[in-house]
Amino acid sequence: MKQKIAILCSGGDVSGMNPALKRFVEYAYARDLQPYFVHNGFEGLIDNNITPADYHDVAGIITRGGTKIGSARSKRFMEESFRAVAADNLKSRGIDRLIVLGGDGSFRGMERFYAETGIAFCGIPSTIDNDINGTDYCLGVDTALGVIKNAIDQIRDTASSFRRAFVIETMGRNCGYLALVSAITSGAEVCLIPEIPININDYKGCFQSQISKGRDYFIAIVSEALQNSAEISLWFEKELGIESRVSVLGHIQRGGNPSVYDRLMAYRFVTYAIDALLEGKSHSVICYTKSHFTFKTIDEVALHPYKIDEELLTLGREQFAPSHCQM
Ligand code: ADP
């Protein structure tokens, strides 16, 4: 009888999950495994929403954002009694290996599940916030950056035609990664993130000088982590006398056609995950650091907060320092 393996998506969905599902089914069959889908994250594990997966299930999904098998948060999975039900549902089918696409919360849950049930898992970091410690890259980030780039480019068209400041808020619960990379790569005037403290008033003299020389619009990228987009917009109106608008990009950042890089990373992550489980790795997370894949423990990824790469931060500090603002 074939050995069995399942995959689930947990927490916030990202673009790149569907390519991962496609690779999962194809590579599982290539390794002579029977693949299964668990629908709606840990909720589906508890509710026995587990189905055998076939090539037909993944046909045509590589171009689609989101996840075909659904994702969810699950309060019940926090309780041992429900985790026991979830384990029975897997064991009754002979499934003893699980791939989990999610964030550090999901991995923390799986670590408990493994300790209690012996069901092995491999975590694939998947969040657009790119805020998981131990990995430079999380699945979905590249597509999200592409969506943000397009949005900023389009907002710039209207900002420049209409003499306005635009304060564009990006996602990133506690982490300024999306805002920082987007601000650098879209030529924004201002980038406000928790990791680089800046007093907006320090730009005043420079921006006034730029306006007097003809500048007629500004783009400020602000991370949602700071929760001050409205305040910054008001600053442009009051201190610089330029009409201002806030544009909160919101959930468009989560969706969209997966980028080439996210598709490729999905394929690579899943391949490593299946190989690792077959080699006997029982409870690890695949990380991608300095262009190499490594396997880390849950403590390494979940106990410490993520820090943006120092070189990128230095670039941001230098680029957006008010003292470097060109008069
Ligand atoms: P993410 O995986 O993106 O960090 P969450 O922190 O919301 O997202 O976690 C996703 C799910 O993982 C939760 O809804 C819960 O079911 C499970 N989970 C998180 N932490 C634990 C834990 N300590 N014990 C058991 N399950 C957990």
CSV table of C-alpha atoms and ligand atoms in Angstrom, one decimal:
chain,number,residue,atom,x,y,z
A,1,MET,CA,0.0,0.0,0.0
A,2,LYS,CA,1.1,3.5,-0.8
A,3,GLN,CA,2.3,5.8,2.0
A,4,LYS,CA,0.1,8.8,2.5
A,5,ILE,CA,0.7,12.5,2.8
A,6,ALA,CA,-1.6,15.5,3.3
A,7,ILE,CA,-1.3,19.3,2.8
A,8,LEU,CA,-3.3,22.2,4.4
A,9,CYS,CA,-3.3,26.0,4.4
A,10,SER,CA,-3.6,27.8,7.7
A,11,GLY,CA,-4.0,31.4,8.6
A,12,GLY,CA,-4.0,34.2,6.0
A,13,ASP,CA,-4.0,32.9,2.4
A,14,VAL,CA,-1.3,34.1,0.0
A,15,SER,CA,-0.7,34.0,-3.8
A,16,GLY,CA,1.5,31.0,-4.3
A,17,MET,CA,-0.5,28.5,-2.4
A,18,ASN,CA,-2.2,27.2,-5.5
A,19,PRO,CA,1.1,26.6,-7.3
A,20,ALA,CA,2.2,24.8,-4.1
A,21,LEU,CA,-0.8,22.5,-4.2
A,22,LYS,CA,-0.1,21.7,-7.8
A,23,ARG,CA,3.5,20.7,-7.1
A,24,PHE,CA,2.3,18.8,-4.0
A,25,VAL,CA,0.0,16.5,-6.0
A,26,GLU,CA,2.5,16.1,-8.9
A,27,TYR,CA,5.5,15.4,-6.7
A,28,ALA,CA,3.7,13.2,-4.3
A,29,TYR,CA,2.7,10.9,-7.2
A,30,ALA,CA,6.2,11.1,-8.5
A,31,ARG,CA,7.5,9.8,-5.1
A,32,ASP,CA,4.9,7.1,-5.1
A,33,LEU,CA,2.8,8.7,-2.3
A,34,GLN,CA,-1.0,9.1,-2.2
A,35,PRO,CA,-1.7,12.9,-1.7
A,36,TYR,CA,-4.6,14.2,0.3
A,37,PHE,CA,-6.0,17.7,0.7
A,38,VAL,CA,-7.2,19.0,4.1
A,39,HIS,CA,-9.8,21.7,3.4
A,40,ASN,CA,-10.1,24.9,5.5
A,41,GLY,CA,-7.0,24.5,7.6
A,42,PHE,CA,-7.1,23.0,11.1
A,43,GLU,CA,-10.9,23.3,11.0
A,44,GLY,CA,-11.0,20.8,8.2
A,45,LEU,CA,-8.7,18.5,10.1
A,46,ILE,CA,-11.1,18.5,13.0
A,47,ASP,CA,-14.2,18.2,10.8
A,48,ASN,CA,-12.8,15.4,8.8
A,49,ASN,CA,-12.8,17.4,5.6
A,50,ILE,CA,-10.0,15.5,4.0
A,51,THR,CA,-10.1,14.2,0.4
A,52,PRO,CA,-7.7,12.3,-1.8
A,53,ALA,CA,-6.1,14.6,-4.3
A,54,ASP,CA,-5.7,14.0,-8.0
A,55,TYR,CA,-4.1,15.7,-11.0
A,56,HIS,CA,-7.5,16.9,-12.1
A,57,ASP,CA,-7.9,18.9,-8.9
A,58,VAL,CA,-4.9,21.0,-9.6
A,59,ALA,CA,-5.3,21.5,-13.4
A,60,GLY,CA,-5.4,25.2,-14.3
A,61,ILE,CA,-4.9,26.5,-10.7
A,62,ILE,CA,-1.3,27.7,-11.1
A,63,THR,CA,-2.4,31.1,-12.3
A,64,ARG,CA,-4.9,31.7,-9.5
A,65,GLY,CA,-4.3,33.6,-6.2
A,66,GLY,CA,-5.7,32.4,-2.9
A,67,THR,CA,-6.0,28.7,-2.2
A,68,LYS,CA,-8.2,26.1,-3.9
A,69,ILE,CA,-8.5,24.1,-0.6
A,70,GLY,CA,-9.4,27.1,1.6
A,71,SER,CA,-7.6,28.4,4.7
A,72,ALA,CA,-8.8,29.3,8.1
A,73,ARG,CA,-8.0,30.1,11.7
A,74,SER,CA,-9.2,27.6,14.2
A,75,LYS,CA,-9.9,28.3,17.9
A,76,ARG,CA,-10.8,24.7,18.4
A,77,PHE,CA,-7.3,23.5,17.4
A,78,MET,CA,-5.9,25.4,20.4
A,79,GLU,CA,-7.6,22.7,22.5
A,80,GLU,CA,-6.0,19.3,23.0
A,81,SER,CA,-9.4,17.5,22.8
A,82,PHE,CA,-10.0,18.8,19.3
A,83,ARG,CA,-6.4,18.1,18.2
A,84,ALA,CA,-7.0,14.5,19.3
A,85,VAL,CA,-10.1,14.4,17.0
A,86,ALA,CA,-7.9,15.8,14.2
A,87,ALA,CA,-5.3,13.1,14.8
A,88,ASP,CA,-7.9,10.3,14.6
A,89,ASN,CA,-9.2,11.7,11.3
A,90,LEU,CA,-5.7,11.5,9.8
A,91,LYS,CA,-4.7,8.1,11.4
A,92,SER,CA,-8.0,6.4,10.3
A,93,ARG,CA,-6.8,7.1,6.7
A,94,GLY,CA,-3.2,6.1,7.4
A,95,ILE,CA,-1.9,9.7,6.9
A,96,ASP,CA,1.1,10.3,9.1
A,97,ARG,CA,2.8,13.2,7.3
A,98,LEU,CA,1.5,16.7,6.8
A,99,ILE,CA,2.7,19.8,5.0
A,100,VAL,CA,1.4,23.1,6.5
A,101,LEU,CA,1.5,26.4,4.6
A,102,GLY,CA,1.1,29.1,7.2
A,103,GLY,CA,2.8,31.4,9.7
A,104,ASP,CA,4.5,30.9,13.0
A,105,GLY,CA,1.2,30.5,14.8
A,106,SER,CA,0.3,27.6,12.6
A,107,PHE,CA,3.7,26.0,13.1
A,108,ARG,CA,3.4,26.4,16.9
A,109,GLY,CA,0.1,24.6,16.7
A,110,MET,CA,1.7,21.8,14.6
A,111,GLU,CA,4.5,21.4,17.1
A,112,ARG,CA,2.0,20.7,19.8
A,113,PHE,CA,0.1,18.4,17.5
A,114,TYR,CA,3.3,16.5,16.6
A,115,ALA,CA,4.3,16.2,20.3
A,116,GLU,CA,0.9,14.7,21.2
A,117,THR,CA,0.3,12.5,18.2
A,118,GLY,CA,3.6,11.7,16.5
A,119,ILE,CA,2.1,13.0,13.1
A,120,ALA,CA,5.1,14.5,11.3
A,121,PHE,CA,4.9,17.8,9.6
A,122,CYS,CA,7.0,20.3,7.6
A,123,GLY,CA,6.0,24.0,7.6
A,124,ILE,CA,6.3,26.2,4.6
A,125,PRO,CA,6.5,29.9,5.7
A,126,SER,CA,3.6,31.6,3.9
A,127,THR,CA,2.6,35.2,4.7
A,128,ILE,CA,2.8,38.4,2.6
A,129,ASP,CA,4.1,40.3,5.7
A,130,ASN,CA,7.5,38.5,5.4
A,131,ASP,CA,7.7,38.5,9.2
A,132,ILE,CA,8.8,35.0,10.1
A,133,ASN,CA,12.1,34.8,11.9
A,134,GLY,CA,14.8,32.6,10.4
A,135,THR,CA,13.8,32.9,6.7
A,136,ASP,CA,14.5,35.8,4.3
A,137,TYR,CA,11.5,34.9,2.2
A,138,CYS,CA,8.0,33.8,2.8
A,139,LEU,CA,5.7,32.5,0.0
A,140,GLY,CA,3.4,35.2,-1.4
A,141,VAL,CA,5.7,38.2,-0.7
A,142,ASP,CA,6.8,38.7,-4.3
A,143,THR,CA,3.3,38.7,-5.7
A,144,ALA,CA,2.2,41.1,-2.9
A,145,LEU,CA,5.1,43.5,-3.8
A,146,GLY,CA,4.0,43.3,-7.4
A,147,VAL,CA,0.5,44.3,-6.6
A,148,ILE,CA,1.7,47.2,-4.4
A,149,LYS,CA,4.1,48.3,-7.1
A,150,ASN,CA,1.2,48.5,-9.7
A,151,ALA,CA,-1.0,50.3,-7.2
A,152,ILE,CA,1.6,52.9,-6.4
A,153,ASP,CA,2.5,53.4,-10.1
A,154,GLN,CA,-1.2,54.0,-10.9
A,155,ILE,CA,-1.7,56.4,-7.9
A,156,ARG,CA,1.4,58.3,-9.0
A,157,ASP,CA,-0.3,59.0,-12.4
A,158,THR,CA,-3.2,60.7,-10.7
A,159,ALA,CA,-1.1,62.3,-8.0
A,160,SER,CA,1.1,64.0,-10.6
A,161,SER,CA,-1.9,65.2,-12.6
A,162,PHE,CA,-3.8,66.6,-9.7
A,163,ARG,CA,-1.2,68.2,-7.4
A,164,ARG,CA,-1.7,65.9,-4.4
A,165,ALA,CA,0.1,64.1,-1.7
A,166,PHE,CA,-0.8,60.5,-1.5
A,167,VAL,CA,-0.3,58.5,1.7
A,168,ILE,CA,-0.4,54.9,0.7
A,169,GLU,CA,-0.8,52.4,3.5
A,170,THR,CA,0.6,48.9,3.0
A,171,MET,CA,-0.1,45.7,5.0
A,172,GLY,CA,2.4,44.4,7.6
A,173,ARG,CA,0.9,43.9,11.1
A,174,ASN,CA,4.2,44.5,13.0
A,175,CYS,CA,6.7,44.6,10.2
A,176,GLY,CA,7.6,47.3,7.7
A,177,TYR,CA,9.1,45.0,5.1
A,178,LEU,CA,6.4,45.5,2.4
A,179,ALA,CA,6.4,49.3,2.9
A,180,LEU,CA,10.2,49.6,2.9
A,181,VAL,CA,10.7,47.5,-0.3
A,182,SER,CA,7.8,49.2,-2.0
A,183,ALA,CA,8.9,52.7,-1.0
A,184,ILE,CA,12.5,52.1,-2.3
A,185,THR,CA,11.4,50.5,-5.6
A,186,SER,CA,8.7,53.0,-6.4
A,187,GLY,CA,10.7,56.1,-5.8
A,188,ALA,CA,8.5,57.4,-2.9
A,189,GLU,CA,9.5,60.6,-1.1
A,190,VAL,CA,8.6,59.2,2.4
A,191,CYS,CA,8.7,55.8,4.0
A,192,LEU,CA,7.4,55.3,7.5
A,193,ILE,CA,7.9,52.0,9.2
A,194,PRO,CA,8.4,50.9,12.8
A,195,GLU,CA,12.0,49.8,12.1
A,196,ILE,CA,13.2,53.3,10.9
A,197,PRO,CA,11.8,56.0,13.3
A,198,ILE,CA,11.4,59.3,11.4
A,199,ASN,CA,9.8,62.6,12.5
A,200,ILE,CA,7.8,63.8,9.6
A,201,ASN,CA,8.4,67.4,10.6
A,202,ASP,CA,12.0,67.0,9.7
A,203,TYR,CA,11.0,66.9,6.1
A,204,LYS,CA,9.2,70.3,6.2
A,205,GLY,CA,11.9,72.7,5.1
A,206,CYS,CA,13.1,70.4,2.3
A,207,PHE,CA,9.6,69.7,1.0
A,208,GLN,CA,8.7,73.5,1.1
A,209,SER,CA,11.9,74.2,-0.9
A,210,GLN,CA,11.0,71.4,-3.4
A,211,ILE,CA,7.4,72.9,-3.8
A,212,SER,CA,8.9,76.3,-4.4
A,213,LYS,CA,11.0,74.8,-7.2
A,214,GLY,CA,8.0,73.2,-8.9
A,215,ARG,CA,7.4,69.8,-7.2
A,216,ASP,CA,3.7,69.3,-7.3
A,217,TYR,CA,3.1,65.9,-5.7
A,218,PHE,CA,4.4,63.6,-3.0
A,219,ILE,CA,4.2,59.8,-2.4
A,220,ALA,CA,4.4,58.6,1.2
A,221,ILE,CA,4.4,54.9,1.9
A,222,VAL,CA,3.3,54.1,5.4
A,223,SER,CA,3.2,50.6,7.1
A,224,GLU,CA,-0.2,49.7,8.7
A,225,ALA,CA,1.9,48.8,11.8
A,226,LEU,CA,2.2,52.6,12.6
A,227,GLN,CA,-1.5,53.3,12.4
A,228,ASN,CA,-0.8,56.9,11.5
A,229,SER,CA,-1.8,57.3,7.8
A,230,ALA,CA,-4.5,59.9,8.5
A,231,GLU,CA,-2.2,61.9,10.7
A,232,ILE,CA,0.5,62.0,8.0
A,233,SER,CA,-2.1,63.0,5.4
A,234,LEU,CA,-3.2,65.9,7.6
A,235,TRP,CA,0.4,67.0,8.0
A,236,PHE,CA,0.8,67.4,4.2
A,237,GLU,CA,-2.4,69.6,4.2
A,238,LYS,CA,-1.6,71.7,7.2
A,239,GLU,CA,2.2,72.1,7.1
A,240,LEU,CA,2.7,72.1,3.3
A,241,GLY,CA,-0.7,73.3,2.1
A,242,ILE,CA,-0.9,70.5,-0.4
A,243,GLU,CA,-4.1,68.6,-0.8
A,244,SER,CA,-3.7,65.0,0.4
A,245,ARG,CA,-5.4,61.6,0.2
A,246,VAL,CA,-5.0,58.4,2.1
A,247,SER,CA,-5.1,55.2,0.1
A,248,VAL,CA,-5.3,52.0,2.2
A,249,LEU,CA,-4.4,49.2,-0.2
A,250,GLY,CA,-5.9,46.5,2.0
A,251,HIS,CA,-6.7,43.1,0.8
A,252,ILE,CA,-5.8,43.6,-2.8
A,253,GLN,CA,-2.3,42.9,-1.5
A,254,ARG,CA,-3.2,39.3,-0.7
A,255,GLY,CA,-4.6,38.4,-4.1
A,256,GLY,CA,-3.6,38.3,-7.7
A,257,ASN,CA,-2.0,36.1,-10.2
A,258,PRO,CA,1.1,34.5,-8.5
A,259,SER,CA,4.4,36.0,-9.7
A,260,VAL,CA,7.0,33.8,-11.5
A,261,TYR,CA,9.1,33.9,-8.4
A,262,ASP,CA,6.3,32.8,-6.1
A,263,ARG,CA,5.4,30.0,-8.4
A,264,LEU,CA,9.0,28.8,-8.5
A,265,MET,CA,9.4,29.2,-4.8
A,266,ALA,CA,6.2,27.2,-4.2
A,267,TYR,CA,7.6,24.4,-6.3
A,268,ARG,CA,11.0,24.5,-4.5
A,269,PHE,CA,9.5,24.7,-1.0
A,270,VAL,CA,7.1,21.8,-1.6
A,271,THR,CA,9.8,19.6,-3.2
A,272,TYR,CA,12.1,20.2,-0.1
A,273,ALA,CA,9.2,19.5,2.2
A,274,ILE,CA,8.2,16.2,0.7
A,275,ASP,CA,11.8,15.1,0.5
A,276,ALA,CA,12.4,16.1,4.1
A,277,LEU,CA,9.4,14.2,5.4
A,278,LEU,CA,10.4,11.1,3.4
A,279,GLU,CA,13.9,11.4,4.9
A,280,GLY,CA,12.4,11.3,8.4
A,281,LYS,CA,12.5,15.0,9.4
A,282,SER,CA,9.5,15.1,11.7
A,283,HIS,CA,8.9,18.6,12.8
A,284,SER,CA,10.7,21.4,11.0
A,285,VAL,CA,10.1,24.5,9.0
A,286,ILE,CA,11.8,25.1,5.7
A,287,CYS,CA,13.6,28.4,5.5
A,288,TYR,CA,15.2,30.3,2.7
A,289,THR,CA,18.2,32.2,3.8
A,290,LYS,CA,21.0,33.7,1.7
A,291,SER,CA,19.8,31.8,-1.3
A,292,HIS,CA,19.8,28.4,0.4
A,293,PHE,CA,17.1,26.2,1.9
A,294,THR,CA,17.6,25.1,5.5
A,295,PHE,CA,15.4,23.3,8.0
A,296,LYS,CA,14.8,25.1,11.3
A,297,THR,CA,13.0,24.2,14.5
A,298,ILE,CA,9.8,25.8,15.6
A,299,ASP,CA,11.6,27.6,18.4
A,300,GLU,CA,14.0,29.1,15.9
A,301,VAL,CA,11.2,30.6,13.8
A,302,ALA,CA,8.5,31.3,16.4
A,303,LEU,CA,10.3,32.4,19.6
A,304,HIS,CA,12.0,35.4,18.2
A,305,PRO,CA,10.5,38.3,16.3
A,306,TYR,CA,11.5,38.8,12.7
A,307,LYS,CA,14.1,41.5,11.9
A,308,ILE,CA,14.4,43.1,8.5
A,309,ASP,CA,17.8,42.4,6.9
A,310,GLU,CA,20.3,45.0,8.1
A,311,GLU,CA,21.6,45.8,4.6
A,312,LEU,CA,18.1,46.6,3.4
A,313,LEU,CA,17.4,48.7,6.5
A,314,THR,CA,20.6,50.7,5.9
A,315,LEU,CA,19.5,51.3,2.4
A,316,GLY,CA,16.1,52.6,3.7
A,317,ARG,CA,17.7,54.7,6.4
A,318,GLU,CA,20.0,56.3,3.9
A,319,GLN,CA,17.3,56.8,1.2
A,320,PHE,CA,14.7,58.3,3.4
A,321,ALA,CA,16.7,60.2,6.0
A,322,PRO,CA,15.3,63.8,6.1
A,323,SER,CA,18.9,65.0,6.2
A,324,HIS,CA,19.4,63.5,2.8
A,325,CYS,CA,16.3,65.2,1.3
A,326,GLN,CA,17.4,67.1,-1.8
A,327,MET,CA,16.3,70.8,-1.5
B,1,ADP,P1,-0.2,32.3,11.4
B,1,ADP,O1,0.0,30.9,11.2
B,1,ADP,O2,-0.4,33.1,10.1
B,1,ADP,O3,0.8,32.9,12.4
B,1,ADP,P2,-2.3,32.4,13.5
B,1,ADP,O4,-1.3,32.9,14.5
B,1,ADP,O5,-3.6,33.0,13.4
B,1,ADP,O6,-1.7,32.5,12.0
B,1,ADP,O7,-2.4,30.8,13.7
B,1,ADP,C1,-3.2,30.0,12.9
B,1,ADP,C2,-3.8,28.9,13.6
B,1,ADP,O8,-2.8,28.1,14.2
B,1,ADP,C3,-4.7,29.3,14.8
B,1,ADP,O9,-6.0,29.7,14.4
B,1,ADP,C4,-4.7,28.1,15.6
B,1,ADP,O10,-5.6,27.1,15.1
B,1,ADP,C5,-3.3,27.5,15.4
B,1,ADP,N1,-2.4,27.9,16.6
B,1,ADP,C6,-1.7,29.0,16.7
B,1,ADP,N2,-1.0,28.9,17.9
B,1,ADP,C7,-1.3,27.7,18.5
B,1,ADP,C8,-0.9,27.1,19.7
B,1,ADP,N3,-0.1,27.6,20.6
B,1,ADP,N4,-1.5,25.9,19.9
B,1,ADP,C9,-2.3,25.3,19.1
B,1,ADP,N5,-2.7,25.8,17.9
B,1,ADP,C10,-2.2,27.0,17.6
